[in-house]
Amino acid sequence: MYPYNAPINEMNFLLKHVFKAEENWQQFPFIQDNLDLDTAMAILEEASKFSSEQIKPINANGDKQGISLENGKVITPNGYKDVYKDFAEGGWVGFCGNPEYEGMGMPKMLGVCVDEMNYSACNAFALYNSLTAGAALCINAHASEALKHKYLPKLYSGEWSGAMAMTESGAGSDLRHIRTYAKHLNDESYSITGTKIFITAGEHDLTSNIIHLVLAKIKNSDKLSLFLVPKLLVNEQGDVSEPNNVAAMSVEHKMGIHGSATCVMNYDNSVGYLIGEEDKGLACMFTMMNYERLSIGIQGLANGEMAYQLASQYAKEREQGSTVSATGEKVPSCMILQHGDIRRMLLTIKTLTDAGRALAIFTGLQLDRAHYLDEQSGKQSSRFAQLLTPVTKAFFSDRGLECSILGQQVFGGHGYIWETGAEQLVRDSRIAQIYEGTNGIQANDFLSRKILADDLSCLKEFIGELRSNISSFTNVPSPYISQLNSGFDQLINTAESIQQRVAILPAAMSSCSVNYLDAFGYCIYGYFWLEMLHHSDEVSEDFRIKKAYFCEFYFDQLFPKSNFHLQQLENLDSSMLNIPEDCF
Amino acid sequence: MYPYNAPINEMNFLLKHVFKAEENWQQFPFIQDNLDLDTAMAILEEASKFSSEQIKPINANGDKQGISLENGKVITPNGYKDVYKDFAEGGWVGFCGNPEYEGMGMPKMLGVCVDEMNYSACNAFALYNSLTAGAALCINAHASEALKHKYLPKLYSGEWSGAMAMTESGAGSDLRHIRTYAKHLNDESYSITGTKIFITAGEHDLTSNIIHLVLAKIKNSDKLSLFLVPKLLVNEQGDVSEPNNVAAMSVEHKMGIHGSATCVMNYDNSVGYLIGEEDKGLACMFTMMNYERLSIGIQGLANGEMAYQLASQYAKEREQGSTVSATGEKVPSCMILQHGDIRRMLLTIKTLTDAGRALAIFTGLQLDRAHYLDEQSGKQSSRFAQLLTPVTKAFFSDRGLECSILGQQVFGGHGYIWETGAEQLVRDSRIAQIYEGTNGIQANDFLSRKILADDLSCLKEFIGELRSNISSFTNVPSPYISQLNSGFDQLINTAESIQQRVAILPAAMSSCSVNYLDAFGYCIYGYFWLEMLHHSDEVSEDFRIKKAYFCEFYFDQLFPKSNFHLQQLENLDSSMLNIPEDCF
């Protein structure tokens, strides 16, 4: 079994040189007194140790053993319980949590690094933490003081965990069809009844209580409200008391993430507490959903990193085939790393993953600025974070599957059998494109809500910001700068042309969205490659040389995909929407 | 569980109208007296019935149950044994087999249709037949009369099965490292000793004997010879007698094709019979390998078809989201088939699969012409079949995975769980890109052996042939004809430029091969779309309308990928080969 080594040096480079973490942190209340870069790096070293020494070892068995449901109780795979206990005690669950309620208060740009490590080490395990942190974020943002005091400390400490209960059998992408309902019991509580499906971590044995955030309709309303529904009721003293009729009816058999409990949950007159206002639950839930969307994006990113580590190591060990040296001599036997096609695959994984990490930390920074700065100063960052959330979710997870498949291919036949972990990575990666809103839904959100509904203003502002940064990039090949600027122009032109098209035929939006998101993703990865190259000599000459090789590969081979997707959009007319149903 | 319905109408269209099967068959000895189109269609109807009613029902359970190894015996999943018996009795194993030895003697262009159905219904089950037919093909081509008489009838009848034993732990893509050795015993037999890995159908309980074709080195030679090594020895009367020390040591745990027995095989002084000449085994084995490569390509094609059937049916059943009609009215609830992004996915699967089927049958026709016509008349077809073999293997299987993933995506969360079969299809599809020579190896074979080593002559001849056909296409949009002709020009230009580059730096070949094969694939799919469109009004006006929609989607959205891959090659320089090892 191959090890996992967290890419600490890359993270250090991005935090210190590319995104000037310390300069930013000095502007943030609480953070400014509690964090400097040395401390941050010491924290990441600890996270690295935990992910490689504790989480990674339970990954392969968790896949084979899976979870099981016995008498209504979900049993997680061997080791999960002990590792989760240590993980919680290490403070990792409440890592970015509100310090007023005993969270660690760490910035998100550090949080995304820790998340990446956890997912690289074990997708299924990391999900339990992700749901808990997301639920806490939502409670912190929208719940009453009483609920926050009662629930947040135990969520941040990892003693309890969280779950997000939205989907029903007839209500997936389309939440209007939700049938779970709530009845008013008294001033502070409601009675919740309904069945939810695909509930990640809805039931398990890692924590003493599970806090469900449940979307339901209050009788006679067709709008959604959000409720906090604990698995076990919590008494005045804040301790768990009797059961609350929250039960897992079954667990799903899935392609991957076998260690993650995906439950059909039944709520039967369960007591729930309103979060936010009645009929305004969806907006509250979006706080959690946006958190989870970035988190699931990072799952994809993390899998790209793991795929690279597996495949590059194998490529250096596996001797197969012959090659010809640069001077024309026949080399009768060589490592497969010498073959051009193996390099093509490894470089694809590497350049997508490195740029993805830059975008992830950049997005983390926007979330931090939106959170810590005053409304005026943080406004632009908040808008950028909203724009980028569907991109990180969809583009990272699409590239995550692509990279996992390429990594598996490097192994040849050995990649298809269990032993190397390459095939598990593909199965685990696949879900990230589907859950938390399919990537088609993300693309629709991106194009329709974040771009068109905003009359392209945030898109233009974001691109304008990147453009102005480019002008300061020194020592970066000027052809790449031209390509990037032309890519930006084309992104805006195409968005304008889609805008005109959709004004005439609204249904055309969904036929454009995935290609547009892909075009945007490949283009801004180009920006981050240049930004990384620009800062790379601050590390060392060797580091710069390495980054220059990768940057060249990215611009020659992958950056042109941005333009290709825009070309597909240009070629698209409405005829595909007119094809009669019976032709399919 | 969704049913499988063989695409009989599409097959009929291709055989009858596009490839004029009957005209061709009238030129083939044996076939001309035994087959007309009505008979062929009746045969395909039978195959359709068998695949949907008998093979499909064992597919899902076979995946869950898998194979097991007990006391050296491999147990196949429930139902496999009975269905295989019926399958063999139906004459399907010897379908294209030599009638001189009791094969059915059917043409390959019909064989590929039957193969597609079998794979669509169950990948793992169809492999047992594929290996048997391939082994028989090799024996028929290269073995002595005595061996043919003894083994072929029982292989064609399905009483015995075949296996191909090449790979060893240190010898995968690179067969030079094979360590299995052979010692001369007497005039007709050798003693074979060694261990082979990843042997599909190396051991199982479907047939009373298993005939292994084993690559080994005769002592002191570094060249490979091919041996027929039966699991049980066969006596003078042609009946099985004592065991031959051919044993499965273990079976692999794999990502998919769980019903297929992938064995580590041990040969311990097993008796083997030389096929062909000493030290010339690789050339003989290539007869089987080429057969298997096309077969594995068809596995990918078949999975695209199955993905389409699953996803299009779900898209017509699943109600989710709203849309806006062409006249601007809000439609509050609709089938997901109405969403542009769902159509984009379905049309991608459909247009890749339909064109793939045309190429498969075209390749079958080339093999038939090479086999049945005299050497002079069949020569060009033989060359075309050689050129196309790696393309069918790699391009079909790459698109097969792509289509399976797109199909799964249409299902949303329901695609990730076992119940719909969409996730099994992805896991089963994944192997086709890896075994029978990874797709990187196929691309190297295509570019290096089939194009460059041939000084581009077969490539130019093939493209010239297609070009001359285009001139007869009537009622086909002329912009597509221009695009296709320009695509052909670019394919040749790029091949010439790669030729120059590789003359200076031979190692550059492998960095170009995959992109070149992809460019070729997308381009000739464009040709087949036009050829189909040209013939479509011979069926009906409705059929033509449908094909015209698909053809438009293909040319607007997917055909440009050909040019994109060529652009990637244009951007490629040797720097990726110069990146020092420690940068990875």
Short mmCIF file of N, CA and C in Angstrom, two decimals, chain B residues 393-505:
data_model
loop_
_atom_site.label_atom_id
_atom_site.label_comp_id
_atom_site.label_asym_id
_atom_site.label_seq_id
_atom_site.Cartn_x
_atom_site.Cartn_y
_atom_site.Cartn_z
N LYS B 393 -9.93 -0.72 -30.62
CA LYS B 393 -9.70 -1.09 -29.21
C LYS B 393 -9.69 0.15 -28.32
N ALA B 394 -8.87 1.12 -28.66
CA ALA B 394 -8.66 2.25 -27.75
C ALA B 394 -9.79 3.28 -27.82
N PHE B 395 -10.19 3.63 -29.02
CA PHE B 395 -11.18 4.71 -29.14
C PHE B 395 -12.56 4.25 -28.65
N PHE B 396 -12.93 3.03 -29.01
CA PHE B 396 -14.21 2.50 -28.52
C PHE B 396 -14.20 2.40 -26.99
N SER B 397 -13.11 1.91 -26.43
CA SER B 397 -13.12 1.69 -24.98
C SER B 397 -13.00 3.01 -24.22
N ASP B 398 -12.25 3.97 -24.76
CA ASP B 398 -12.22 5.30 -24.12
C ASP B 398 -13.60 5.95 -24.15
N ARG B 399 -14.23 5.87 -25.31
CA ARG B 399 -15.56 6.46 -25.42
C ARG B 399 -16.56 5.65 -24.59
N GLY B 400 -16.33 4.34 -24.48
CA GLY B 400 -17.21 3.50 -23.67
C GLY B 400 -17.22 3.95 -22.22
N LEU B 401 -16.04 4.25 -21.68
CA LEU B 401 -16.01 4.75 -20.30
C LEU B 401 -16.67 6.12 -20.23
N GLU B 402 -16.31 6.98 -21.16
CA GLU B 402 -16.89 8.33 -21.18
C GLU B 402 -18.43 8.26 -21.21
N CYS B 403 -18.95 7.42 -22.07
CA CYS B 403 -20.41 7.30 -22.19
C CYS B 403 -21.02 6.69 -20.93
N SER B 404 -20.35 5.73 -20.35
CA SER B 404 -20.88 5.11 -19.13
C SER B 404 -20.94 6.14 -18.01
N ILE B 405 -19.92 6.99 -17.93
CA ILE B 405 -19.89 8.02 -16.90
C ILE B 405 -20.98 9.07 -17.15
N LEU B 406 -21.14 9.46 -18.41
CA LEU B 406 -22.21 10.42 -18.73
C LEU B 406 -23.57 9.82 -18.41
N GLY B 407 -23.74 8.56 -18.77
CA GLY B 407 -25.02 7.89 -18.49
C GLY B 407 -25.29 7.86 -16.99
N GLN B 408 -24.27 7.55 -16.22
CA GLN B 408 -24.40 7.52 -14.76
C GLN B 408 -24.78 8.90 -14.24
N GLN B 409 -24.19 9.93 -14.83
CA GLN B 409 -24.44 11.30 -14.38
C GLN B 409 -25.92 11.68 -14.57
N VAL B 410 -26.53 11.18 -15.65
CA VAL B 410 -27.95 11.47 -15.90
C VAL B 410 -28.81 11.00 -14.73
N PHE B 411 -28.39 9.90 -14.08
CA PHE B 411 -29.15 9.35 -12.96
C PHE B 411 -28.99 10.15 -11.66
N GLY B 412 -28.06 11.11 -11.63
CA GLY B 412 -27.82 11.79 -10.35
C GLY B 412 -27.44 10.78 -9.29
N GLY B 413 -27.88 11.03 -8.06
CA GLY B 413 -27.52 10.15 -6.94
C GLY B 413 -27.89 8.69 -7.18
N HIS B 414 -28.97 8.47 -7.93
CA HIS B 414 -29.41 7.10 -8.19
C HIS B 414 -28.41 6.35 -9.07
N GLY B 415 -27.54 7.09 -9.74
CA GLY B 415 -26.52 6.44 -10.56
C GLY B 415 -25.35 5.91 -9.76
N TYR B 416 -25.22 6.38 -8.51
CA TYR B 416 -24.05 5.98 -7.72
C TYR B 416 -24.34 4.74 -6.88
N ILE B 417 -25.61 4.40 -6.74
CA ILE B 417 -25.95 3.21 -5.95
C ILE B 417 -26.21 2.03 -6.87
N TRP B 418 -26.20 0.84 -6.29
CA TRP B 418 -26.23 -0.37 -7.10
C TRP B 418 -27.46 -0.50 -8.00
N GLU B 419 -28.61 -0.01 -7.53
CA GLU B 419 -29.89 -0.49 -8.06
C GLU B 419 -30.10 -0.30 -9.57
N THR B 420 -29.56 0.77 -10.15
CA THR B 420 -29.90 1.03 -11.56
C THR B 420 -28.98 0.33 -12.55
N GLY B 421 -27.82 -0.13 -12.09
CA GLY B 421 -26.87 -0.76 -13.00
C GLY B 421 -25.91 0.23 -13.64
N ALA B 422 -26.15 1.53 -13.45
CA ALA B 422 -25.31 2.54 -14.10
C ALA B 422 -23.89 2.52 -13.55
N GLU B 423 -23.75 2.25 -12.26
CA GLU B 423 -22.40 2.28 -11.68
C GLU B 423 -21.63 1.02 -12.04
N GLN B 424 -22.31 -0.12 -12.13
CA GLN B 424 -21.63 -1.34 -12.57
C GLN B 424 -21.05 -1.16 -13.97
N LEU B 425 -21.81 -0.50 -14.80
CA LEU B 425 -21.37 -0.27 -16.18
C LEU B 425 -20.06 0.52 -16.22
N VAL B 426 -19.94 1.51 -15.34
CA VAL B 426 -18.70 2.29 -15.28
C VAL B 426 -17.55 1.39 -14.83
N ARG B 427 -17.77 0.62 -13.79
CA ARG B 427 -16.68 -0.24 -13.28
C ARG B 427 -16.30 -1.30 -14.32
N ASP B 428 -17.30 -1.86 -14.99
CA ASP B 428 -17.01 -2.87 -16.00
C ASP B 428 -16.32 -2.26 -17.22
N SER B 429 -16.73 -1.05 -17.58
CA SER B 429 -16.14 -0.40 -18.76
C SER B 429 -14.66 -0.08 -18.56
N ARG B 430 -14.31 0.22 -17.31
CA ARG B 430 -12.97 0.74 -17.06
C ARG B 430 -11.87 -0.22 -17.49
N ILE B 431 -12.12 -1.53 -17.40
CA ILE B 431 -11.06 -2.49 -17.72
C ILE B 431 -10.71 -2.48 -19.21
N ALA B 432 -11.69 -2.13 -20.04
CA ALA B 432 -11.46 -2.23 -21.49
C ALA B 432 -10.36 -1.29 -21.97
N GLN B 433 -10.11 -0.23 -21.19
CA GLN B 433 -9.02 0.69 -21.56
C GLN B 433 -7.66 0.15 -21.13
N ILE B 434 -7.67 -0.87 -20.31
CA ILE B 434 -6.44 -1.35 -19.70
C ILE B 434 -5.97 -2.67 -20.29
N TYR B 435 -6.87 -3.67 -20.32
CA TYR B 435 -6.37 -5.00 -20.73
C TYR B 435 -6.24 -5.11 -22.25
N GLU B 436 -5.67 -6.20 -22.69
CA GLU B 436 -5.36 -6.39 -24.12
C GLU B 436 -4.40 -5.32 -24.64
N GLY B 437 -3.50 -4.86 -23.79
CA GLY B 437 -2.62 -3.74 -24.15
C GLY B 437 -3.32 -2.46 -23.78
N THR B 438 -2.76 -1.68 -22.87
CA THR B 438 -3.40 -0.42 -22.47
C THR B 438 -3.65 0.45 -23.70
N ASN B 439 -4.52 1.42 -23.55
CA ASN B 439 -4.80 2.27 -24.70
C ASN B 439 -3.59 3.10 -25.11
N GLY B 440 -2.67 3.33 -24.20
CA GLY B 440 -1.41 3.97 -24.57
C GLY B 440 -0.59 3.08 -25.50
N ILE B 441 -0.59 1.80 -25.19
CA ILE B 441 0.11 0.82 -26.05
C ILE B 441 -0.58 0.74 -27.42
N GLN B 442 -1.89 0.77 -27.42
CA GLN B 442 -2.63 0.76 -28.70
C GLN B 442 -2.25 1.97 -29.54
N ALA B 443 -2.18 3.12 -28.87
CA ALA B 443 -1.89 4.36 -29.60
C ALA B 443 -0.46 4.30 -30.15
N ASN B 444 0.46 3.75 -29.38
CA ASN B 444 1.83 3.58 -29.88
C ASN B 444 1.86 2.65 -31.10
N ASP B 445 1.11 1.56 -31.00
CA ASP B 445 1.04 0.61 -32.11
C ASP B 445 0.50 1.32 -33.36
N PHE B 446 -0.56 2.09 -33.15
CA PHE B 446 -1.21 2.80 -34.27
C PHE B 446 -0.24 3.78 -34.92
N LEU B 447 0.34 4.63 -34.12
CA LEU B 447 1.18 5.69 -34.68
C LEU B 447 2.53 5.15 -35.16
N SER B 448 3.13 4.30 -34.35
CA SER B 448 4.49 3.87 -34.67
C SER B 448 4.51 2.79 -35.75
N ARG B 449 3.79 1.68 -35.50
CA ARG B 449 3.84 0.56 -36.45
C ARG B 449 2.94 0.78 -37.66
N LYS B 450 1.72 1.23 -37.40
CA LYS B 450 0.74 1.24 -38.48
C LYS B 450 0.85 2.48 -39.36
N ILE B 451 1.43 3.55 -38.83
CA ILE B 451 1.53 4.78 -39.63
C ILE B 451 2.98 5.12 -39.99
N LEU B 452 3.81 5.34 -38.98
CA LEU B 452 5.17 5.81 -39.27
C LEU B 452 6.02 4.73 -39.95
N ALA B 453 5.97 3.51 -39.42
CA ALA B 453 6.80 2.44 -39.99
C ALA B 453 6.38 2.13 -41.43
N ASP B 454 5.18 2.53 -41.76
CA ASP B 454 4.60 2.26 -43.08
C ASP B 454 4.75 3.50 -43.98
N ASP B 455 5.49 4.48 -43.48
CA ASP B 455 5.69 5.73 -44.20
C ASP B 455 4.35 6.38 -44.61
N LEU B 456 3.38 6.25 -43.73
CA LEU B 456 2.06 6.87 -43.90
C LEU B 456 1.26 6.32 -45.08
N SER B 457 1.75 5.26 -45.72
CA SER B 457 1.06 4.89 -46.97
C SER B 457 -0.32 4.31 -46.71
N CYS B 458 -0.45 3.48 -45.69
CA CYS B 458 -1.78 2.91 -45.43
C CYS B 458 -2.74 3.99 -44.94
N LEU B 459 -2.23 4.89 -44.11
CA LEU B 459 -3.05 6.01 -43.65
C LEU B 459 -3.59 6.81 -44.83
N LYS B 460 -2.70 7.11 -45.77
CA LYS B 460 -3.11 7.92 -46.92
C LYS B 460 -4.09 7.15 -47.82
N GLU B 461 -3.84 5.86 -47.95
CA GLU B 461 -4.71 5.01 -48.76
C GLU B 461 -6.11 4.97 -48.14
N PHE B 462 -6.13 4.80 -46.84
CA PHE B 462 -7.42 4.72 -46.14
C PHE B 462 -8.19 6.03 -46.28
N ILE B 463 -7.51 7.12 -46.00
CA ILE B 463 -8.17 8.42 -46.12
C ILE B 463 -8.59 8.69 -47.57
N GLY B 464 -7.75 8.28 -48.50
CA GLY B 464 -8.09 8.43 -49.92
C GLY B 464 -9.38 7.69 -50.27
N GLU B 465 -9.50 6.49 -49.73
CA GLU B 465 -10.70 5.68 -49.97
C GLU B 465 -11.95 6.38 -49.42
N LEU B 466 -11.83 6.89 -48.20
CA LEU B 466 -12.99 7.58 -47.61
C LEU B 466 -13.33 8.84 -48.41
N ARG B 467 -12.31 9.57 -48.77
CA ARG B 467 -12.51 10.78 -49.57
C ARG B 467 -13.27 10.47 -50.86
N SER B 468 -12.88 9.37 -51.52
CA SER B 468 -13.52 9.07 -52.80
C SER B 468 -14.99 8.68 -52.58
N ASN B 469 -15.26 8.06 -51.41
CA ASN B 469 -16.66 7.75 -51.11
C ASN B 469 -17.48 9.02 -50.89
N ILE B 470 -16.86 9.99 -50.20
CA ILE B 470 -17.60 11.22 -49.86
C ILE B 470 -18.17 11.87 -51.11
N SER B 471 -17.40 11.79 -52.21
CA SER B 471 -17.83 12.49 -53.42
C SER B 471 -19.18 11.99 -53.90
N SER B 472 -19.56 10.77 -53.48
CA SER B 472 -20.87 10.25 -53.92
C SER B 472 -21.98 10.58 -52.93
N PHE B 473 -21.64 11.19 -51.80
CA PHE B 473 -22.68 11.47 -50.80
C PHE B 473 -23.58 12.62 -51.28
N THR B 474 -24.84 12.31 -51.40
CA THR B 474 -25.77 13.35 -51.82
C THR B 474 -26.60 13.74 -50.61
N ASN B 475 -27.19 14.91 -50.67
CA ASN B 475 -28.13 15.29 -49.62
C ASN B 475 -27.47 15.34 -48.24
N VAL B 476 -26.22 15.73 -48.23
CA VAL B 476 -25.46 15.86 -46.98
C VAL B 476 -24.97 17.30 -46.92
N PRO B 477 -25.12 17.99 -45.78
CA PRO B 477 -24.75 19.41 -45.74
C PRO B 477 -23.30 19.63 -46.17
N SER B 478 -23.10 20.53 -47.11
CA SER B 478 -21.76 20.71 -47.63
C SER B 478 -20.75 21.27 -46.62
N PRO B 479 -21.19 22.07 -45.62
CA PRO B 479 -20.18 22.50 -44.63
C PRO B 479 -19.54 21.32 -43.91
N TYR B 480 -20.34 20.26 -43.68
CA TYR B 480 -19.77 19.11 -43.00
C TYR B 480 -18.73 18.43 -43.89
N ILE B 481 -19.03 18.40 -45.18
CA ILE B 481 -18.08 17.78 -46.11
C ILE B 481 -16.77 18.56 -46.12
N SER B 482 -16.89 19.88 -46.11
CA SER B 482 -15.67 20.69 -46.06
C SER B 482 -14.90 20.45 -44.77
N GLN B 483 -15.64 20.43 -43.64
CA GLN B 483 -14.97 20.18 -42.36
C GLN B 483 -14.25 18.85 -42.37
N LEU B 484 -14.93 17.85 -42.92
CA LEU B 484 -14.33 16.51 -42.93
C LEU B 484 -13.08 16.48 -43.80
N ASN B 485 -13.19 17.07 -44.98
CA ASN B 485 -12.02 17.09 -45.87
C ASN B 485 -10.85 17.83 -45.24
N SER B 486 -11.19 18.91 -44.57
CA SER B 486 -10.12 19.65 -43.91
C SER B 486 -9.54 18.83 -42.74
N GLY B 487 -10.41 18.09 -42.05
CA GLY B 487 -9.93 17.19 -40.99
C GLY B 487 -8.97 16.15 -41.55
N PHE B 488 -9.32 15.58 -42.70
CA PHE B 488 -8.44 14.58 -43.33
C PHE B 488 -7.07 15.21 -43.67
N ASP B 489 -7.12 16.41 -44.25
CA ASP B 489 -5.86 17.09 -44.59
C ASP B 489 -4.99 17.27 -43.35
N GLN B 490 -5.64 17.72 -42.28
CA GLN B 490 -4.87 17.98 -41.06
C GLN B 490 -4.31 16.70 -40.47
N LEU B 491 -5.07 15.61 -40.58
CA LEU B 491 -4.56 14.32 -40.06
C LEU B 491 -3.27 13.95 -40.78
N ILE B 492 -3.26 14.13 -42.09
CA ILE B 492 -2.07 13.76 -42.86
C ILE B 492 -0.93 14.74 -42.59
N ASN B 493 -1.25 16.03 -42.56
CA ASN B 493 -0.20 17.02 -42.26
C ASN B 493 0.45 16.75 -40.91
N THR B 494 -0.39 16.50 -39.93
CA THR B 494 0.17 16.27 -38.59
C THR B 494 1.00 15.00 -38.56
N ALA B 495 0.53 13.95 -39.24
CA ALA B 495 1.32 12.71 -39.27
C ALA B 495 2.68 12.98 -39.90
N GLU B 496 2.70 13.79 -40.94
CA GLU B 496 3.98 14.12 -41.57
C GLU B 496 4.88 14.91 -40.63
N SER B 497 4.27 15.82 -39.91
CA SER B 497 5.10 16.63 -39.00
C SER B 497 5.61 15.78 -37.84
N ILE B 498 4.78 14.84 -37.37
CA ILE B 498 5.26 13.92 -36.32
C ILE B 498 6.40 13.06 -36.87
N GLN B 499 6.25 12.65 -38.11
CA GLN B 499 7.29 11.81 -38.75
C GLN B 499 8.66 12.52 -38.73
N GLN B 500 8.62 13.80 -39.06
CA GLN B 500 9.88 14.56 -39.04
C GLN B 500 10.42 14.69 -37.62
N ARG B 501 9.52 14.93 -36.70
CA ARG B 501 9.94 15.11 -35.32
C ARG B 501 10.55 13.82 -34.76
N VAL B 502 9.88 12.70 -35.07
CA VAL B 502 10.34 11.41 -34.53
C VAL B 502 11.64 10.98 -35.18
N ALA B 503 11.87 11.40 -36.42
CA ALA B 503 13.14 11.08 -37.08
C ALA B 503 14.31 11.70 -36.30
N ILE B 504 14.07 12.86 -35.73
CA ILE B 504 15.11 13.54 -34.95
C ILE B 504 15.13 13.03 -33.52
N LEU B 505 13.96 12.83 -32.95
CA LEU B 505 13.86 12.41 -31.54
C LEU B 505 12.85 11.27 -31.43
#
